[in-house]
Amino acid sequence: MNITKKLNHLDLKLIAIIKRIGRFADKHNIRAFLVGGFVRDIFLKIKNFDIDIAVDKQGINFAQFLSKKLNLKIISHQRFGTAILSLGNLKVDIATLRKEAYPYPGSLPVVREGSLADDLARRDFSVNALAVGINKDDFGMVFDHFNGLADIEHKDLRVLHDKSFLDDPTRILRLVRFAARFNFSIETKTLNLLKQARLAGALENMQKQRVREELFLIFEELEPEKAIKLLDKLYGLKFIHKNLRLAAADYQRSVKVREVCDWFEREFYSRRKIDIWLMYFIVFLSGLEVDELEAICKDFVLKRGESIRLLSFKRSQDIFKKLNKASLKPSEVYNILNPLSYEVILLFFAEIKNKQARRHIINFFKRYNLTRIKLTGNDLKKLGVRPGPRFKELLGLMFKQKLNSRLLTKYQELSALKRLIR
Ligand code: ATP
């Protein structure tokens, strides 16, 4: 099968770059193929700007050469002849064809150079094991060693061999992620192999740190609750924490989180980007106790900022109750909310029904959070205040007044400051 026509219908920028990569490969006597999710998504008619390329030799050199010729930035070098290049929203992954062997279940693979057939055989599912030639003599030619095309057509996910999940249990997480994303079924034998992996405790036996990346990718999906629900049904969630149990309501909460994030991004598009994946993760873990969450932070080696947000959501439940009072002054609302991250505040916003508390949070985002005093240290010095603790105290008082009395101009601030000094 040849899909030159389909390739020519890709986004102009994509096809131009693919053709140039093919020509460079020809010039250097290298065989180059499109592989992985990029090929899968061509057949699924899904836009994908992450091009996966496999070459038969010297992946790193080829990537360095391409980066110079095509003016692409090399953003990372990885193990065994792979590199990632970027150009705006476009990413090009270059890897050398390889063969992998797993000395024991769940181990890191032993990797050496291999043929195209070896490289396709090491992959997770048949739908991800297609390759398309981009050299001149086989441009558009599809290499389908594992019947991936038929599986795409039947919307089936199928592993390539019986030991797949035992070799690399993170494929279980990939399986539910793709099944949920594409609404694909899991082929019967693959389902049985998954059950065997569950009985063998494949994910539980793995270091959590090694599961982390694939687990977090689930939370980056548009509707992660679908994949988590499927994971819970087919494998269970004990590998995350032995006491983790989810009920129907927990999946509903995740929908709420999405609504709140959509609202926030629409209304406050210029603020910092929120880590929505972390919010989903926090929501699903919120039934656990603080010490259990601390264990998760440690086992999954969460970054400091991630751990702080995860724990602070649990620890701040009482703090948020204070927002139910209508009589709170803006500065009081500010003092409650400002120490918390956007993610934690939005998670509460997704859950609370109290009208007053909701109003306070909206005001915090709309006004208080953006408030800055216009007066500077110099203005204070001009009024005779010497730098020191009094200086800081006055600026703090000014800020409070600015919030509570809505001082808008520098002149108003100055008058208020003079009154304070007096
Ligand atoms: P996405 O659309 O989420 O980016 P992708 O299929 O492009 O998915 P990547 O993680 O970028 O996934 O991996 C690229 C390719 O590498 C996959 O399509 C698959 O062929 C192969 N691959 C990735 N992870 C594994 C794994 N754990 N086991 C086997 N093959 C893998």
Short mmCIF file of C-alpha atoms and ligand atoms in Angstrom, two decimals:
data_model
loop_
_atom_site.label_atom_id
_atom_site.label_comp_id
_atom_site.label_asym_id
_atom_site.label_seq_id
_atom_site.Cartn_x
_atom_site.Cartn_y
_atom_site.Cartn_z
CA MET A 1 0.00 0.00 0.00
CA ASN A 2 1.23 3.49 -0.80
CA ILE A 3 -0.18 6.57 0.94
CA THR A 4 1.61 9.38 -0.93
CA LYS A 5 -1.77 10.97 -1.57
CA LYS A 6 -2.66 10.98 2.12
CA LEU A 7 0.76 12.46 2.96
CA ASN A 8 0.29 15.22 0.41
CA HIS A 9 -2.92 16.18 2.19
CA LEU A 10 -1.14 16.79 5.49
CA ASP A 11 -0.63 20.31 6.78
CA LEU A 12 1.73 22.11 4.35
CA LYS A 13 4.39 22.69 6.97
CA LEU A 14 4.37 19.02 7.93
CA ILE A 15 4.65 17.58 4.45
CA ALA A 16 7.35 20.08 3.49
CA ILE A 17 9.49 19.04 6.42
CA ILE A 18 8.87 15.32 5.87
CA LYS A 19 9.98 15.64 2.24
CA ARG A 20 13.10 17.55 3.19
CA ILE A 21 14.01 14.96 5.81
CA GLY A 22 13.56 12.26 3.15
CA ARG A 23 15.84 14.10 0.72
CA PHE A 24 18.56 14.58 3.35
CA ALA A 25 18.33 10.91 4.19
CA ASP A 26 18.78 10.01 0.49
CA LYS A 27 21.78 12.26 0.24
CA HIS A 28 23.47 10.55 3.19
CA ASN A 29 22.52 7.06 2.21
CA ILE A 30 20.22 6.66 5.21
CA ARG A 31 16.85 4.88 5.21
CA ALA A 32 14.20 6.96 7.00
CA PHE A 33 10.64 6.08 8.03
CA LEU A 34 7.68 7.76 9.63
CA VAL A 35 6.66 5.61 12.59
CA GLY A 36 4.61 5.48 15.81
CA GLY A 37 1.68 7.67 16.75
CA PHE A 38 2.21 10.00 13.81
CA VAL A 39 1.45 7.23 11.29
CA ARG A 40 -1.46 5.93 13.39
CA ASP A 41 -2.98 9.41 13.44
CA ILE A 42 -2.67 9.82 9.66
CA PHE A 43 -4.98 6.83 9.28
CA LEU A 44 -7.28 8.08 12.03
CA LYS A 45 -7.39 11.50 10.35
CA ILE A 46 -6.25 13.17 13.55
CA LYS A 47 -3.95 16.20 13.39
CA ASN A 48 -0.61 15.46 15.01
CA PHE A 49 2.36 17.81 15.02
CA ASP A 50 4.73 15.34 16.70
CA ILE A 51 6.51 13.62 13.83
CA ASP A 52 8.18 10.31 14.77
CA ILE A 53 11.05 9.38 12.45
CA ALA A 54 13.20 6.25 12.61
CA VAL A 55 16.47 5.99 10.65
CA ASP A 56 18.59 2.93 9.99
CA LYS A 57 21.83 4.41 11.35
CA GLN A 58 23.38 7.31 13.27
CA GLY A 59 20.18 8.90 14.55
CA ILE A 60 21.96 11.53 16.63
CA ASN A 61 24.27 12.67 13.83
CA PHE A 62 21.35 12.79 11.46
CA ALA A 63 19.35 14.87 13.97
CA GLN A 64 22.26 17.29 14.47
CA PHE A 65 22.68 17.63 10.74
CA LEU A 66 18.94 18.21 10.24
CA SER A 67 18.83 20.76 13.01
CA LYS A 68 21.45 22.83 11.20
CA LYS A 69 19.98 22.43 7.72
CA LEU A 70 16.34 23.00 8.66
CA ASN A 71 16.98 25.46 11.43
CA LEU A 72 15.34 23.27 14.05
CA LYS A 73 16.23 23.46 17.73
CA ILE A 74 17.53 20.26 19.36
CA ILE A 75 15.59 20.12 22.60
CA SER A 76 16.87 16.87 23.97
CA HIS A 77 19.25 14.03 23.53
CA GLN A 78 18.16 10.74 24.91
CA ARG A 79 19.47 7.29 25.47
CA PHE A 80 20.33 5.24 22.47
CA GLY A 81 20.44 7.41 19.41
CA THR A 82 17.31 9.46 19.85
CA ALA A 83 16.85 13.23 19.71
CA ILE A 84 13.95 15.64 19.67
CA LEU A 85 13.93 18.66 17.35
CA SER A 86 11.45 21.50 17.53
CA LEU A 87 10.17 24.25 15.28
CA GLY A 88 7.32 26.27 16.79
CA ASN A 89 4.45 23.91 17.48
CA LEU A 90 6.10 21.16 15.50
CA LYS A 91 8.23 18.44 17.09
CA VAL A 92 10.37 15.89 15.29
CA ASP A 93 11.52 12.79 17.16
CA ILE A 94 14.48 11.10 15.51
CA ALA A 95 15.44 7.61 16.63
CA THR A 96 17.76 4.91 15.32
CA LEU A 97 16.01 1.64 14.44
CA ARG A 98 16.51 -0.68 17.38
CA LYS A 99 15.90 -4.07 18.84
CA GLU A 100 14.98 -4.44 22.49
CA ALA A 101 15.22 -7.35 24.90
CA TYR A 102 13.90 -7.50 28.47
CA PRO A 103 16.26 -9.59 30.66
CA TYR A 104 13.50 -10.00 33.28
CA PRO A 105 9.87 -8.79 33.61
CA GLY A 106 9.63 -5.06 34.21
CA SER A 107 13.39 -4.48 33.71
CA LEU A 108 14.78 -1.71 31.56
CA PRO A 109 15.31 -3.08 28.05
CA VAL A 110 18.71 -3.98 26.67
CA VAL A 111 18.89 -2.04 23.44
CA ARG A 112 20.94 -2.51 20.28
CA GLU A 113 20.69 -1.46 16.67
CA GLY A 114 18.17 -3.40 14.65
CA SER A 115 16.24 -3.62 11.41
CA LEU A 116 12.89 -1.99 10.61
CA ALA A 117 11.23 -5.31 11.47
CA ASP A 118 12.99 -5.35 14.89
CA ASP A 119 11.99 -1.79 15.55
CA LEU A 120 8.33 -2.43 14.79
CA ALA A 121 8.35 -5.63 16.85
CA ARG A 122 9.47 -3.79 20.02
CA ARG A 123 6.40 -1.53 19.98
CA ASP A 124 3.35 -1.56 22.21
CA PHE A 125 0.31 -2.12 19.97
CA SER A 126 -0.22 -3.05 16.34
CA VAL A 127 -1.80 0.34 15.63
CA ASN A 128 1.45 1.98 16.77
CA ALA A 129 3.64 -0.45 14.84
CA LEU A 130 3.22 0.90 11.32
CA ALA A 131 5.97 2.56 9.30
CA VAL A 132 5.91 4.66 6.14
CA GLY A 133 8.97 5.10 3.89
CA ILE A 134 10.11 8.66 3.11
CA ASN A 135 13.15 7.98 0.93
CA LYS A 136 12.66 8.72 -2.73
CA ASP A 137 12.39 5.08 -3.82
CA ASP A 138 9.72 4.08 -1.27
CA PHE A 139 8.02 7.38 -0.48
CA GLY A 140 4.57 6.71 0.99
CA MET A 141 5.06 2.93 1.17
CA VAL A 142 3.38 1.41 4.25
CA PHE A 143 5.16 -1.33 6.24
CA ASP A 144 2.52 -3.17 8.21
CA HIS A 145 4.17 -6.23 9.80
CA PHE A 146 1.53 -6.68 12.52
CA ASN A 147 -1.76 -5.96 10.77
CA GLY A 148 -2.02 -2.54 12.32
CA LEU A 149 -4.11 -1.23 9.44
CA ALA A 150 -6.80 -3.87 9.96
CA ASP A 151 -6.81 -3.12 13.69
CA ILE A 152 -7.21 0.59 13.02
CA GLU A 153 -10.10 -0.21 10.76
CA HIS A 154 -11.76 -2.45 13.38
CA LYS A 155 -10.86 -0.04 16.19
CA ASP A 156 -8.95 -2.69 18.11
CA LEU A 157 -5.96 -2.45 20.41
CA ARG A 158 -3.73 -5.50 20.29
CA VAL A 159 -0.32 -6.19 21.77
CA LEU A 160 2.30 -7.74 19.53
CA HIS A 161 3.26 -10.75 21.67
CA ASP A 162 2.22 -12.64 24.81
CA LYS A 163 4.86 -11.19 27.14
CA SER A 164 4.25 -7.57 26.17
CA PHE A 165 2.64 -6.40 29.45
CA LEU A 166 5.05 -8.40 31.58
CA ASP A 167 8.07 -7.02 29.73
CA ASP A 168 6.84 -3.47 30.16
CA PRO A 169 3.82 -3.07 32.47
CA THR A 170 3.54 0.65 31.65
CA ARG A 171 1.93 -0.55 28.42
CA ILE A 172 -1.17 -1.28 30.54
CA LEU A 173 -1.45 2.46 31.17
CA ARG A 174 -0.88 3.19 27.49
CA LEU A 175 -3.57 0.67 26.61
CA VAL A 176 -6.31 2.33 28.67
CA ARG A 177 -5.15 5.77 27.55
CA PHE A 178 -5.48 4.93 23.85
CA ALA A 179 -8.67 2.88 24.34
CA ALA A 180 -10.29 5.87 26.06
CA ARG A 181 -8.91 8.48 23.68
CA PHE A 182 -9.87 6.75 20.43
CA ASN A 183 -12.84 4.84 21.77
CA PHE A 184 -11.14 1.59 20.68
CA SER A 185 -11.90 -1.88 22.00
CA ILE A 186 -9.30 -4.14 23.53
CA GLU A 187 -8.89 -7.31 21.53
CA THR A 188 -9.83 -10.49 23.46
CA LYS A 189 -6.39 -12.04 23.73
CA THR A 190 -4.87 -8.73 24.77
CA LEU A 191 -7.54 -8.51 27.47
CA ASN A 192 -6.58 -11.97 28.74
CA LEU A 193 -2.91 -11.02 28.79
CA LEU A 194 -3.83 -7.94 30.76
CA LYS A 195 -5.62 -10.13 33.33
CA GLN A 196 -2.53 -12.30 33.63
CA ALA A 197 -0.40 -9.21 34.17
CA ARG A 198 -2.82 -8.10 36.88
CA LEU A 199 -2.60 -11.45 38.63
CA ALA A 200 1.18 -11.21 38.47
CA GLY A 201 1.00 -7.72 40.07
CA ALA A 202 2.95 -6.32 37.11
CA LEU A 203 2.44 -2.64 37.97
CA GLU A 204 2.67 -3.14 41.74
CA ASN A 205 6.06 -4.79 41.33
CA MET A 206 7.45 -1.87 39.41
CA GLN A 207 9.16 1.11 40.98
CA LYS A 208 6.50 3.82 41.12
CA GLN A 209 8.98 6.28 39.72
CA ARG A 210 9.03 4.29 36.48
CA VAL A 211 5.24 4.24 36.23
CA ARG A 212 4.98 7.94 36.84
CA GLU A 213 5.44 9.28 33.33
CA GLU A 214 2.80 7.06 31.73
CA LEU A 215 0.39 7.62 34.62
CA PHE A 216 0.69 11.39 34.31
CA LEU A 217 0.15 11.18 30.54
CA ILE A 218 -3.32 9.81 31.34
CA PHE A 219 -4.10 12.98 33.26
CA GLU A 220 -3.02 15.05 30.27
CA GLU A 221 -5.75 13.50 28.14
CA LEU A 222 -8.83 15.59 27.41
CA GLU A 223 -11.08 13.29 29.43
CA PRO A 224 -8.77 11.40 31.78
CA GLU A 225 -11.65 10.02 33.83
CA LYS A 226 -12.52 7.67 30.96
CA ALA A 227 -9.08 6.06 31.01
CA ILE A 228 -8.96 5.96 34.82
CA LYS A 229 -12.36 4.30 34.96
CA LEU A 230 -11.22 1.69 32.46
CA LEU A 231 -7.98 1.17 34.35
CA ASP A 232 -9.93 0.71 37.57
CA LYS A 233 -12.19 -1.83 35.89
CA LEU A 234 -9.52 -3.83 34.08
CA TYR A 235 -6.58 -3.65 36.45
CA GLY A 236 -7.43 -1.71 39.63
CA LEU A 237 -5.74 1.32 41.14
CA LYS A 238 -3.96 -0.27 44.08
CA PHE A 239 -0.62 0.17 42.35
CA ILE A 240 -1.01 3.91 42.97
CA HIS A 241 -1.90 3.42 46.64
CA LYS A 242 -3.32 0.39 48.39
CA ASN A 243 -6.18 2.42 49.89
CA LEU A 244 -7.17 4.23 46.71
CA ARG A 245 -10.80 3.56 45.81
CA LEU A 246 -12.92 5.59 43.42
CA ALA A 247 -16.67 5.91 43.22
CA ALA A 248 -18.95 7.25 40.48
CA ALA A 249 -18.95 10.68 42.13
CA ASP A 250 -15.17 10.94 41.75
CA TYR A 251 -15.45 10.67 37.98
CA GLN A 252 -18.12 13.36 38.01
CA ARG A 253 -15.76 15.66 39.93
CA SER A 254 -13.29 15.40 37.13
CA VAL A 255 -15.88 16.75 34.68
CA LYS A 256 -16.42 19.69 37.04
CA VAL A 257 -12.68 20.34 37.13
CA ARG A 258 -12.66 20.60 33.35
CA GLU A 259 -15.58 23.05 33.34
CA VAL A 260 -13.85 25.26 35.88
CA CYS A 261 -10.57 25.20 33.97
CA ASP A 262 -12.36 26.09 30.72
CA TRP A 263 -14.01 29.01 32.49
CA PHE A 264 -10.70 30.14 34.00
CA GLU A 265 -8.84 29.96 30.69
CA ARG A 266 -11.61 31.85 28.93
CA GLU A 267 -11.92 34.59 31.52
CA PHE A 268 -8.29 34.89 32.57
CA TYR A 269 -6.38 33.85 29.47
CA SER A 270 -3.43 36.11 30.25
CA ARG A 271 -2.64 34.46 33.63
CA ARG A 272 -0.14 31.69 34.03
CA LYS A 273 -1.17 28.37 32.49
CA ILE A 274 -2.71 26.02 35.00
CA ASP A 275 -1.51 22.45 35.42
CA ILE A 276 -4.82 20.77 34.73
CA TRP A 277 -3.25 17.29 34.77
CA LEU A 278 -2.19 17.90 38.36
CA MET A 279 -5.70 19.03 39.27
CA TYR A 280 -7.13 15.76 37.94
CA PHE A 281 -4.49 13.81 39.83
CA ILE A 282 -5.34 15.70 43.04
CA VAL A 283 -9.07 15.10 42.58
CA PHE A 284 -8.65 11.37 42.12
CA LEU A 285 -6.44 11.11 45.20
CA SER A 286 -8.48 13.38 47.41
CA GLY A 287 -10.10 10.50 49.32
CA LEU A 288 -6.70 9.55 50.77
CA GLU A 289 -5.32 10.81 54.09
CA VAL A 290 -2.45 13.30 54.33
CA ASP A 291 0.12 10.66 55.31
CA GLU A 292 -0.97 8.50 52.35
CA LEU A 293 -0.60 11.45 50.01
CA GLU A 294 2.84 12.14 51.46
CA ALA A 295 3.81 8.57 50.65
CA ILE A 296 2.62 9.05 47.07
CA CYS A 297 4.66 12.25 46.71
CA LYS A 298 7.73 10.36 47.88
CA ASP A 299 7.19 7.13 45.91
CA PHE A 300 6.32 8.86 42.64
CA VAL A 301 9.09 11.41 43.21
CA LEU A 302 6.82 14.37 42.63
CA LYS A 303 8.49 17.74 42.18
CA ARG A 304 8.39 20.08 45.18
CA GLY A 305 5.75 22.37 43.63
CA GLU A 306 3.58 19.38 42.72
CA SER A 307 3.75 17.89 46.22
CA ILE A 308 2.95 21.24 47.81
CA ARG A 309 -0.19 21.64 45.71
CA LEU A 310 -1.31 18.04 46.26
CA LEU A 311 -0.95 18.30 50.03
CA SER A 312 -2.26 21.83 50.37
CA PHE A 313 -5.59 20.91 48.79
CA LYS A 314 -6.12 18.32 51.52
CA ARG A 315 -4.78 20.52 54.29
CA SER A 316 -6.73 23.65 53.32
CA GLN A 317 -10.26 22.22 53.63
CA ASP A 318 -10.90 24.22 56.82
CA ILE A 319 -9.33 27.38 55.46
CA PHE A 320 -11.90 27.43 52.69
CA LYS A 321 -14.82 27.24 55.12
CA LYS A 322 -13.84 30.74 56.24
CA LEU A 323 -14.94 32.04 52.84
CA ASN A 324 -18.60 31.33 53.54
CA LYS A 325 -19.00 34.63 55.42
CA ALA A 326 -20.48 37.49 53.40
CA SER A 327 -18.93 40.13 55.62
CA LEU A 328 -15.30 39.36 54.70
CA LYS A 329 -13.29 42.35 53.57
CA PRO A 330 -11.35 42.06 50.29
CA SER A 331 -8.06 42.04 52.20
CA GLU A 332 -9.30 39.14 54.33
CA VAL A 333 -10.26 37.17 51.22
CA TYR A 334 -6.85 38.00 49.77
CA ASN A 335 -5.07 36.73 52.88
CA ILE A 336 -6.98 33.45 52.73
CA LEU A 337 -6.49 32.78 49.03
CA ASN A 338 -3.19 34.35 48.09
CA PRO A 339 -0.96 31.72 49.75
CA LEU A 340 -2.70 29.00 47.72
CA SER A 341 -1.99 28.03 44.12
CA TYR A 342 -4.46 28.67 41.30
CA GLU A 343 -4.90 24.92 40.95
CA VAL A 344 -5.94 24.47 44.58
CA ILE A 345 -8.29 27.47 44.53
CA LEU A 346 -9.92 26.25 41.32
CA LEU A 347 -10.37 22.78 42.75
CA PHE A 348 -12.32 24.29 45.62
CA PHE A 349 -14.23 26.51 43.27
CA ALA A 350 -15.29 23.39 41.36
CA GLU A 351 -16.77 21.92 44.53
CA ILE A 352 -18.23 24.65 46.67
CA LYS A 353 -21.84 25.68 46.37
CA ASN A 354 -21.92 28.54 48.87
CA LYS A 355 -22.71 31.69 46.88
CA GLN A 356 -20.67 34.01 49.08
CA ALA A 357 -17.59 31.85 48.85
CA ARG A 358 -17.93 31.65 45.07
CA ARG A 359 -18.25 35.42 44.81
CA HIS A 360 -15.15 35.90 46.98
CA ILE A 361 -13.13 33.58 44.75
CA ILE A 362 -14.29 35.31 41.55
CA ASN A 363 -13.39 38.69 43.05
CA PHE A 364 -10.02 37.34 44.06
CA PHE A 365 -9.24 36.31 40.50
CA LYS A 366 -10.76 39.41 38.91
CA ARG A 367 -9.39 42.09 41.21
CA TYR A 368 -7.47 41.27 44.35
CA ASN A 369 -5.00 38.93 42.72
CA LEU A 370 -3.97 41.62 40.24
CA THR A 371 -3.77 44.46 42.71
CA ARG A 372 -0.36 46.10 43.06
CA ILE A 373 0.40 49.34 44.85
CA LYS A 374 1.65 52.08 42.61
CA LEU A 375 3.65 53.88 45.32
CA THR A 376 7.28 52.87 45.57
CA GLY A 377 9.89 52.93 48.30
CA ASN A 378 11.06 56.27 46.90
CA ASP A 379 7.65 57.82 47.55
CA LEU A 380 7.91 56.73 51.16
CA LYS A 381 11.43 58.11 51.45
CA LYS A 382 10.25 61.44 50.10
CA LEU A 383 7.72 61.54 52.94
CA GLY A 384 10.53 61.02 55.41
CA VAL A 385 10.07 57.31 56.18
CA ARG A 386 13.39 55.59 56.56
CA PRO A 387 13.91 52.06 55.14
CA GLY A 388 13.35 49.42 57.83
CA PRO A 389 10.53 47.40 59.38
CA ARG A 390 8.22 50.47 59.44
CA PHE A 391 8.69 50.79 55.71
CA LYS A 392 7.42 47.27 55.10
CA GLU A 393 4.61 47.71 57.59
CA LEU A 394 3.39 50.87 55.84
CA LEU A 395 3.47 49.23 52.42
CA GLY A 396 1.45 46.30 53.86
CA LEU A 397 -1.12 48.69 55.34
CA MET A 398 -1.29 50.58 52.06
CA PHE A 399 -1.95 47.39 50.16
CA LYS A 400 -4.75 46.46 52.55
CA GLN A 401 -6.32 49.91 52.16
CA LYS A 402 -5.98 49.75 48.43
CA LEU A 403 -7.94 46.48 48.36
CA ASN A 404 -10.60 47.51 50.86
CA SER A 405 -11.17 51.11 49.72
CA ARG A 406 -10.50 50.54 46.01
CA LEU A 407 -7.81 53.20 45.72
CA LEU A 408 -7.25 53.41 42.01
CA THR A 409 -4.79 56.20 41.30
CA LYS A 410 -1.35 56.91 42.64
CA TYR A 411 -2.70 60.21 43.97
CA GLN A 412 -5.34 58.41 46.06
CA GLU A 413 -2.65 56.09 47.37
CA LEU A 414 -0.45 59.02 48.31
CA SER A 415 -3.26 60.73 50.24
CA ALA A 416 -4.00 57.48 52.07
CA LEU A 417 -0.32 57.06 52.88
CA LYS A 418 -0.09 60.55 54.29
CA ARG A 419 -3.08 59.81 56.53
CA LEU A 420 -1.42 56.60 57.68
CA ILE A 421 1.83 58.35 58.51
CA ARG A 422 -0.02 60.98 60.44
P1 ATP B 1 0.67 10.13 21.75
O1 ATP B 1 -0.35 10.31 20.67
O2 ATP B 1 0.07 10.07 23.12
O3 ATP B 1 1.85 11.04 21.65
P2 ATP B 1 2.38 8.10 20.66
O4 ATP B 1 1.91 6.79 20.10
O5 ATP B 1 2.97 9.08 19.73
O6 ATP B 1 1.20 8.67 21.50
P3 ATP B 1 4.83 8.13 22.20
O7 ATP B 1 4.90 7.93 23.69
O8 ATP B 1 5.24 9.42 21.62
O9 ATP B 1 3.37 7.71 21.81
O10 ATP B 1 5.68 6.97 21.56
C1 ATP B 1 5.93 6.89 20.17
C2 ATP B 1 5.88 5.44 19.74
O11 ATP B 1 6.84 4.68 20.45
C3 ATP B 1 4.55 4.75 20.03
O12 ATP B 1 3.63 4.95 18.99
C4 ATP B 1 4.96 3.31 20.13
O13 ATP B 1 5.12 2.73 18.86
C5 ATP B 1 6.34 3.39 20.76
N1 ATP B 1 6.27 3.26 22.24
C6 ATP B 1 6.20 4.22 23.15
N2 ATP B 1 6.18 3.74 24.40
C7 ATP B 1 6.27 2.40 24.27
C8 ATP B 1 6.32 1.32 25.18
N3 ATP B 1 6.27 1.50 26.50
N4 ATP B 1 6.42 0.05 24.68
C9 ATP B 1 6.50 -0.14 23.34
N5 ATP B 1 6.45 0.83 22.43
C10 ATP B 1 6.35 2.08 22.88
#
